[in-house]
């Protein structure tokens, strides 16, 4: 059967490439809500295109509350497996790409374009896998439902809306993570930082732009300290970040700090420009007062280079899911008002209420306050469950290497789906530039993905 499936998938390579091409050409970034398009016109256009393609391949389709599309193959009369994909993408700035981001480019076996790996390529692979099962007439005892969402990148409200009136299949996997199988996802806390202060030497501070990434830029405008005084301190700084100064005619000095961005689930791979700049400011002779004490408190609780939360009494680790990570992702101080964000990924053994309490205490100690933004429990599916074991067996048989379960700090599309796991599509330590410039995946990987999905359908539903 595996050879039959492989031959079919590879002989229809160009069909898959055409599907991906049509999807990538739609810039399905979240936009302004409008009638019939809660997440904007382009995500809805991508959904309509995908459902049109699915009908062309002979599947029964549905559009639910204008946010989620479905395509069913149900010869047995009962859906048993769901494959949950998404058609929305993150923004792309064309001038930073080597190729047009909203156009499929094929170069030396690679596919370039926004969404080729996250998640339009996997959408096409899942569709081709189901088409393969149908065309080969592989016997199924349970049917399959493909689900195509339109808001995964911005909080998965689409899934929440869909589930209000529709039940998900008893087994669900998403090709929106990594192989072999992601069965554990850490809990997530996104805390708003808020507060007020009496202004001092720092006229303004801004750093970070998104809540779930290590900030790579921060800047502060300083008054009352000369350029020469600041210049004398900067060579003593050993943060690893790049610092530059600008003098203004009004006597103020702007400090620019550049670090290295990284996903909040792996903050140890980045260089945090916000905490680096706070460390530098604390080396300057800032005016006495509340503002100076806040900077000192923030460095005491969240020192530069620390990503495990130990200084804030948040060092927690377990064997199943690893250590807690903490990212000071955004911070701003302007006109007496403070705002910012802390991103935490905590292990399955920790209690949400305990982590929130510790973080709140740390922020209060630094002179600011905790504001609830997002608080999610960990997601865990037992490794010995029949569903997980079948996926691992399929992976091992198709890929020719042992399948294993992995735990991650990030959240996949099934984070709130009971029993749901991620099955693909990243492999190993490859940097696919997901969410970045020149996002790519190889053609061969997507073909192998389709083979894996078809074999999984045949094994689980056959």
Coordinates of C-alpha atoms in Angstrom, one line a residue:
X1 CA 0.0 0.0 0.0
X2 CA 2.8 2.4 0.9
X3 CA 4.3 2.0 -2.6
X4 CA 0.9 2.5 -4.2
X5 CA 0.4 5.7 -2.3
X6 CA 3.9 7.0 -3.0
X7 CA 3.6 6.3 -6.7
X8 CA 0.3 8.2 -6.9
X9 CA 1.5 11.2 -4.9
X10 CA 4.7 11.6 -6.8
X11 CA 3.0 11.2 -10.2
X12 CA 0.7 14.1 -9.2
X13 CA 3.4 16.4 -8.1
X14 CA 2.3 19.2 -10.5
X15 CA -1.3 19.0 -9.2
X16 CA 0.0 19.8 -5.7
X17 CA 2.3 22.6 -6.9
X18 CA -0.7 24.2 -8.7
X19 CA -2.8 24.1 -5.5
X20 CA 0.0 25.7 -3.5
X21 CA 0.5 28.3 -6.2
X22 CA -3.2 29.4 -6.2
X23 CA -3.2 29.6 -2.4
X24 CA 0.1 31.5 -2.0
X25 CA -1.1 34.2 -4.5
X26 CA -3.8 35.2 -2.1
X27 CA -2.2 37.5 0.7
X28 CA -4.5 36.1 3.4
X29 CA -3.2 38.3 6.2
X30 CA -5.9 39.2 8.8
X31 CA -7.7 42.3 7.8
X32 CA -10.6 44.5 8.7
X33 CA -13.8 42.6 9.5
X34 CA -16.6 42.9 6.9
X35 CA -19.9 41.1 6.2
X36 CA -19.1 37.5 5.4
X37 CA -15.4 37.9 6.3
X38 CA -14.9 38.2 10.0
X39 CA -11.1 38.2 9.6
X40 CA -10.9 40.3 6.5
X41 CA -11.4 39.9 2.8
X42 CA -8.2 38.0 1.9
X43 CA -8.5 35.1 4.4
X44 CA -12.1 34.7 3.2
X45 CA -10.9 34.7 -0.4
X46 CA -8.3 32.0 0.4
X47 CA -11.0 29.9 2.1
X48 CA -13.3 30.2 -0.9
X49 CA -10.5 29.2 -3.2
X50 CA -9.6 26.2 -1.1
X51 CA -13.2 25.0 -1.0
X52 CA -13.5 25.5 -4.8
X53 CA -10.4 23.3 -5.3
X54 CA -11.7 20.7 -2.9
X55 CA -15.0 20.4 -4.9
X56 CA -13.0 20.1 -8.0
X57 CA -11.3 17.0 -6.5
X58 CA -14.7 15.5 -5.7
X59 CA -15.2 16.3 -2.0
X60 CA -18.2 17.5 -0.1
X61 CA -17.5 20.9 1.2
X62 CA -19.0 23.3 3.8
X63 CA -18.4 26.8 5.1
X64 CA -19.1 27.4 8.7
X65 CA -19.9 30.8 10.1
X66 CA -17.6 32.3 7.4
X67 CA -14.5 31.3 9.4
X68 CA -13.9 27.6 8.8
X69 CA -14.1 25.4 5.8
X70 CA -14.5 21.6 5.6
X71 CA -14.0 19.0 3.0
X72 CA -15.3 15.5 3.7
X73 CA -14.6 12.0 2.4
X74 CA -17.0 9.7 4.2
X75 CA -17.7 6.4 2.4
X76 CA -18.4 4.7 5.7
X77 CA -20.9 7.2 6.9
X78 CA -19.1 8.4 10.0
X79 CA -16.2 10.9 10.4
X80 CA -13.4 9.5 12.5
X81 CA -10.4 11.7 11.7
X82 CA -10.0 15.4 11.3
X83 CA -7.0 17.1 9.8
X84 CA -6.9 20.7 11.0
X85 CA -5.1 23.2 8.7
X86 CA -5.2 27.0 8.3
X87 CA -5.1 29.3 5.3
X88 CA -4.3 32.6 7.1
X89 CA -0.7 33.8 7.1
X90 CA 1.5 36.4 8.9
X91 CA 2.4 39.6 7.0
X92 CA 5.4 39.8 4.6
X93 CA 7.4 42.8 3.5
X94 CA 8.3 42.3 -0.1
X95 CA 11.5 44.5 0.0
X96 CA 13.0 42.1 2.6
X97 CA 12.4 39.0 0.5
X98 CA 14.6 37.5 -2.3
X99 CA 11.4 36.5 -4.1
X100 CA 7.9 37.9 -4.2
X101 CA 6.3 36.6 -1.0
X102 CA 2.8 36.2 -2.5
X103 CA 3.9 34.3 -5.5
X104 CA 5.1 30.7 -5.6
X105 CA 8.8 30.5 -6.6
X106 CA 10.4 27.1 -7.4
X107 CA 14.2 27.1 -7.2
X108 CA 16.5 24.1 -7.0
X109 CA 13.9 21.9 -5.4
X110 CA 12.7 24.5 -2.9
X111 CA 9.4 26.3 -2.8
X112 CA 9.5 30.0 -1.6
X113 CA 6.5 32.1 -0.6
X114 CA 4.5 33.1 2.4
X115 CA 2.6 30.1 3.7
X116 CA 4.5 27.4 1.8
X117 CA 5.2 25.7 5.2
X118 CA 2.8 27.6 7.4
X119 CA 0.3 26.4 6.5
X120 CA -0.8 26.5 2.8
X121 CA 1.7 23.8 1.7
X122 CA 0.5 21.4 4.3
X123 CA -3.1 22.2 3.4
X124 CA -2.3 21.1 -0.2
X125 CA -0.5 18.0 1.0
X126 CA -3.5 17.0 3.2
X127 CA -5.9 17.5 0.3
X128 CA -3.7 15.5 -2.1
X129 CA -3.4 12.7 0.5
X130 CA -7.2 12.4 0.8
X131 CA -7.5 12.6 -2.9
X132 CA -5.0 9.7 -3.2
X133 CA -7.0 7.6 -0.7
X134 CA -10.2 8.2 -2.7
X135 CA -8.7 7.6 -6.1
X136 CA -7.0 4.4 -5.1
X137 CA -10.2 3.2 -3.5
X138 CA -8.5 2.3 -0.2
X139 CA -11.2 0.8 2.1
X140 CA -12.1 3.0 5.1
X141 CA -14.3 2.2 8.1
X142 CA -14.3 5.8 9.2
X143 CA -14.5 9.0 7.2
X144 CA -12.1 12.0 7.1
X145 CA -12.7 15.7 7.4
X146 CA -10.2 18.3 6.3
X147 CA -10.7 21.6 8.2
X148 CA -9.4 24.9 6.9
X149 CA -9.3 27.8 9.3
X150 CA -8.7 31.5 8.8
X151 CA -7.4 32.9 12.1
X152 CA -4.8 30.6 13.5
X153 CA -2.1 33.2 13.4
X154 CA -4.1 35.6 15.6
X155 CA -5.5 33.6 18.4
X156 CA -7.6 30.8 16.7
X157 CA -10.9 32.5 17.2
X158 CA -12.0 30.7 14.1
X159 CA -11.7 27.4 15.8
X160 CA -13.5 28.7 18.8
X161 CA -16.4 29.9 16.7
X162 CA -16.6 26.6 14.7
X163 CA -16.7 24.5 17.9
X164 CA -19.7 26.5 19.3
X165 CA -21.9 24.8 16.7
X166 CA -19.9 21.9 15.4
X167 CA -18.3 18.9 17.0
X168 CA -14.7 18.0 16.0
X169 CA -13.9 14.5 15.0
X170 CA -12.8 12.1 17.8
X171 CA -9.3 12.2 16.5
X172 CA -7.6 15.3 15.2
X173 CA -4.1 16.1 14.0
X174 CA -2.7 19.3 12.6
X175 CA 0.2 19.6 10.1
X176 CA 1.1 22.9 11.8
X177 CA 4.0 21.7 14.0
X178 CA 6.8 19.2 13.6
X179 CA 7.4 15.5 13.0
X180 CA 7.3 12.9 14.4
X181 CA 4.5 13.8 16.8
X182 CA 4.0 16.7 19.2
X183 CA 2.0 15.4 22.1
X184 CA 2.9 18.0 24.8
X185 CA 2.6 21.8 24.6
X186 CA 3.6 23.9 27.5
X187 CA 1.1 26.2 29.2
X188 CA 1.2 29.8 28.0
X189 CA 0.9 33.1 29.9
X190 CA 1.0 36.4 28.2
X191 CA 1.0 39.1 30.8
X192 CA 0.5 42.8 30.2
X193 CA 2.8 45.0 32.2
X194 CA 1.2 48.2 33.4
X195 CA 1.9 51.1 35.7
X196 CA 2.7 54.7 36.3
X197 CA 5.8 56.6 37.3
X198 CA 7.2 60.0 38.0
X199 CA 9.4 61.0 35.0
X200 CA 13.2 61.2 35.5
X201 CA 16.3 61.1 33.3
X202 CA 14.7 58.8 30.7
X203 CA 12.3 60.8 28.7
X204 CA 11.0 57.7 26.8
X205 CA 11.7 54.0 26.4
X206 CA 10.3 51.8 23.6
X207 CA 11.3 48.2 22.8
X208 CA 9.7 45.2 21.2
X209 CA 6.7 45.0 18.8
X210 CA 5.1 41.6 19.2
X211 CA 4.3 39.7 22.4
X212 CA 5.6 36.3 21.4
X213 CA 9.2 37.1 20.3
X214 CA 12.5 38.2 21.8
X215 CA 12.7 41.9 21.0
X216 CA 15.6 42.8 18.7
X217 CA 15.2 46.6 19.0
X218 CA 14.9 49.1 21.8
X219 CA 15.7 52.7 22.3
X220 CA 15.7 55.3 25.1
X221 CA 15.9 59.0 25.0
X222 CA 18.0 60.5 27.9
X223 CA 18.1 64.0 29.3
X224 CA 20.4 65.5 31.9
X225 CA 23.3 63.1 31.1
X226 CA 25.9 64.2 28.6
X227 CA 26.9 62.3 25.5
X228 CA 30.4 62.0 26.9
X229 CA 29.2 60.5 30.2
X230 CA 27.1 57.9 28.4
X231 CA 29.9 57.2 26.0
X232 CA 32.2 56.4 28.9
X233 CA 29.8 53.8 30.3
X234 CA 28.9 52.0 27.1
X235 CA 32.3 50.3 26.5
X236 CA 31.9 48.7 30.0
X237 CA 28.7 47.1 29.0
X238 CA 29.1 43.4 28.1
X239 CA 25.6 42.5 27.1
X240 CA 26.4 41.1 23.6
X241 CA 23.9 43.5 22.1
X242 CA 24.9 46.4 19.8
X243 CA 24.6 49.9 21.2
X244 CA 24.7 53.2 19.4
X245 CA 24.2 56.8 20.4
X246 CA 22.6 59.8 18.7
X247 CA 23.0 63.4 19.9
X248 CA 20.2 65.9 19.4
X249 CA 20.5 69.7 19.2
X250 CA 18.3 70.0 22.3
X251 CA 20.9 68.2 24.4
X252 CA 19.1 64.8 24.6
X253 CA 20.8 61.6 23.7
X254 CA 19.1 58.6 22.2
X255 CA 20.4 55.1 22.9
X256 CA 19.7 52.5 20.3
X257 CA 20.0 48.8 21.2
X258 CA 20.0 46.0 18.7
X259 CA 19.7 42.4 19.7
X260 CA 18.6 39.2 17.9
X261 CA 15.0 38.1 17.6
X262 CA 13.8 34.6 18.4
X263 CA 10.5 32.9 19.1
X264 CA 9.3 33.2 22.7
X265 CA 9.3 29.5 23.1
X266 CA 13.1 29.4 22.6
X267 CA 14.3 32.8 24.0
X268 CA 17.8 31.4 24.8
X269 CA 18.5 31.6 21.0
X270 CA 18.0 35.4 20.9
X271 CA 19.5 38.5 22.4
X272 CA 16.9 40.6 24.2
X273 CA 17.3 44.3 23.3
X274 CA 14.9 45.4 26.0
X275 CA 16.6 43.8 29.0
X276 CA 20.0 44.7 27.5
X277 CA 19.1 48.4 27.3
X278 CA 17.6 48.4 30.8
X279 CA 20.9 46.9 32.0
X280 CA 22.8 49.8 30.3
X281 CA 20.5 52.4 31.8
X282 CA 21.2 51.1 35.3
X283 CA 24.9 51.8 34.7
X284 CA 24.2 55.5 34.1
X285 CA 23.8 58.1 36.8
X286 CA 20.1 58.4 36.4
X287 CA 18.3 61.0 38.6
X288 CA 17.1 59.6 41.9
X289 CA 13.4 58.8 42.0
X290 CA 10.7 56.4 41.1
X291 CA 11.7 55.9 37.5
X292 CA 15.2 54.8 38.5
X293 CA 13.9 52.4 41.0
X294 CA 11.6 50.8 38.4
X295 CA 14.5 50.2 36.1
X296 CA 16.5 48.7 38.9
X297 CA 13.6 46.5 39.9
X298 CA 13.1 45.2 36.4
X299 CA 16.7 44.3 36.0
X300 CA 16.6 42.5 39.4
X301 CA 13.6 40.5 38.5
X302 CA 14.3 40.0 34.7
X303 CA 18.1 40.3 34.2
X304 CA 19.6 40.3 30.7
X305 CA 20.6 36.9 29.5
X306 CA 18.3 35.0 31.9
X307 CA 15.4 33.1 30.2
X308 CA 14.3 30.6 32.9
X309 CA 12.7 33.1 35.3
X310 CA 14.9 32.1 38.2
X311 CA 15.3 35.7 39.5
X312 CA 11.6 36.0 39.6
X313 CA 11.2 32.7 41.6
X314 CA 9.9 31.1 38.4
X315 CA 12.5 28.4 37.8
X316 CA 10.4 25.3 37.2
X317 CA 11.3 22.2 35.2
X318 CA 10.1 18.7 34.7
X319 CA 11.2 15.6 32.7
X320 CA 8.1 15.5 30.5
X321 CA 8.2 19.0 29.0
X322 CA 11.4 20.7 30.1
X323 CA 12.0 24.1 31.8
X324 CA 9.9 27.2 32.0
X325 CA 10.9 30.0 29.6
X326 CA 10.4 33.7 30.2
X327 CA 10.6 36.4 27.5
X328 CA 10.4 40.1 28.4
X329 CA 9.0 40.9 24.9
X330 CA 7.7 44.5 25.0
X331 CA 8.3 47.5 27.2
X332 CA 7.4 51.2 26.8
X333 CA 7.7 54.1 29.2
X334 CA 6.2 57.4 28.0
X335 CA 4.6 60.4 29.7
X336 CA 4.3 58.8 33.1
X337 CA 2.7 55.6 31.7
X338 CA 4.2 52.1 31.5
X339 CA 3.2 49.3 29.2
X340 CA 4.7 46.0 28.2
X341 CA 4.5 42.3 28.0
X342 CA 6.0 39.1 29.5
X343 CA 5.6 35.8 27.7
X344 CA 5.9 32.6 29.7
X345 CA 5.8 29.0 28.6
X346 CA 5.5 26.7 31.7
X347 CA 5.9 22.9 32.0
X348 CA 3.0 20.5 32.5
X349 CA 3.8 19.9 36.1
X350 CA 3.2 23.5 37.1
X351 CA -0.1 25.0 38.1
X352 CA -1.3 28.0 36.2
X353 CA -2.5 29.9 39.3
X354 CA 0.9 29.4 41.0
X355 CA 2.9 30.7 38.0
X356 CA 0.6 33.7 37.7
X357 CA 1.0 34.4 41.4
X358 CA 4.8 34.3 41.2
X359 CA 4.9 36.5 38.1
X360 CA 2.5 39.0 39.7
X361 CA 4.7 39.2 42.8
X362 CA 7.8 39.7 40.7
X363 CA 6.3 42.6 38.8
X364 CA 5.0 44.2 41.9
X365 CA 8.5 44.0 43.4
X366 CA 9.8 45.8 40.3
X367 CA 7.2 48.6 40.8
X368 CA 4.8 47.6 38.0
X369 CA 1.6 45.5 37.8
X370 CA 0.4 42.3 36.3
X371 CA -2.4 42.6 33.7
X372 CA -4.2 39.5 32.4
X373 CA -3.8 39.0 28.7
X374 CA -3.7 35.2 27.9
X375 CA -3.6 32.3 30.4
X376 CA -3.6 28.8 28.9
X377 CA -3.2 25.4 30.6
X378 CA -0.6 23.0 29.2
X379 CA -1.8 20.5 26.5
X380 CA -0.9 16.9 26.9
X381 CA -1.9 13.7 25.1
X382 CA -0.6 10.4 26.5
X383 CA 2.1 8.9 24.5
X384 CA 0.6 5.4 24.8
X385 CA -2.7 6.4 23.4
X386 CA -3.8 4.4 20.3
X387 CA -4.0 7.5 18.1
X388 CA -0.4 8.7 19.0
X389 CA 1.0 5.1 18.6
X390 CA -0.6 4.8 15.2
X391 CA 0.9 8.1 14.0
X392 CA 4.3 7.1 15.3
X393 CA 4.1 3.7 13.6
X394 CA 3.2 5.3 10.3
X395 CA 6.0 7.8 10.6
X396 CA 8.5 5.0 11.3
X397 CA 7.3 2.9 8.4
X398 CA 7.3 5.7 5.9
X399 CA 10.4 7.7 6.9
X400 CA 12.5 4.7 7.9
X401 CA 13.5 6.0 11.3
X402 CA 12.1 5.6 14.8
X403 CA 9.1 7.7 15.6
X404 CA 9.1 9.6 19.0
X405 CA 7.0 12.1 20.9
X406 CA 8.3 15.6 21.5
X407 CA 7.3 18.4 23.8
X408 CA 7.4 22.1 22.7
X409 CA 7.1 25.5 24.3
X410 CA 5.1 26.9 21.4
X411 CA 1.4 26.3 20.9
X412 CA 0.0 24.5 17.8
X413 CA -3.5 24.7 16.3
X414 CA -4.7 21.9 18.5
X415 CA -3.6 23.4 21.8
X416 CA -7.2 23.5 23.0
X417 CA -8.4 20.4 21.2
X418 CA -8.7 17.4 23.6
X419 CA -6.6 14.5 22.3
X420 CA -5.3 16.6 19.4
X421 CA -1.6 16.4 18.3
X422 CA 0.7 17.9 15.8
X423 CA 1.9 15.6 13.0
X424 CA 4.3 17.5 10.8
X425 CA 5.6 19.3 8.9
X426 CA 8.9 20.7 10.1
X427 CA 11.7 18.2 10.2
X428 CA 14.8 18.2 12.5
X429 CA 16.6 21.5 13.1
X430 CA 16.0 23.0 9.7
X431 CA 15.3 26.7 9.8
X432 CA 12.4 27.1 7.3
X433 CA 12.2 30.9 7.9
X434 CA 8.7 30.4 9.1
X435 CA 7.1 33.8 9.8
X436 CA 10.3 35.3 8.4
X437 CA 11.7 36.4 5.1
X438 CA 12.1 33.8 2.3
X439 CA 9.9 31.2 4.0
X440 CA 10.5 27.9 2.2
X441 CA 10.0 24.2 2.2
X442 CA 11.4 21.6 -0.3
X443 CA 9.2 20.0 -2.8
X444 CA 10.3 16.6 -1.7
X445 CA 9.4 17.2 1.9
X446 CA 5.8 18.2 0.9
X447 CA 5.5 15.1 -1.3
X448 CA 6.7 13.0 1.7
X449 CA 4.2 14.8 3.9
X450 CA 1.4 13.8 1.5
X451 CA 2.5 10.2 1.6
X452 CA 2.6 10.3 5.4
X453 CA -0.9 11.8 5.6
X454 CA -2.4 9.3 3.2
X455 CA -0.8 6.3 5.0
X456 CA -2.0 7.8 8.3
X457 CA -5.6 8.0 6.9
X458 CA -5.4 4.4 5.7
X459 CA -4.0 3.1 9.0
X460 CA -6.3 5.1 11.3
X461 CA -9.5 4.9 9.3
X462 CA -9.0 1.7 7.4

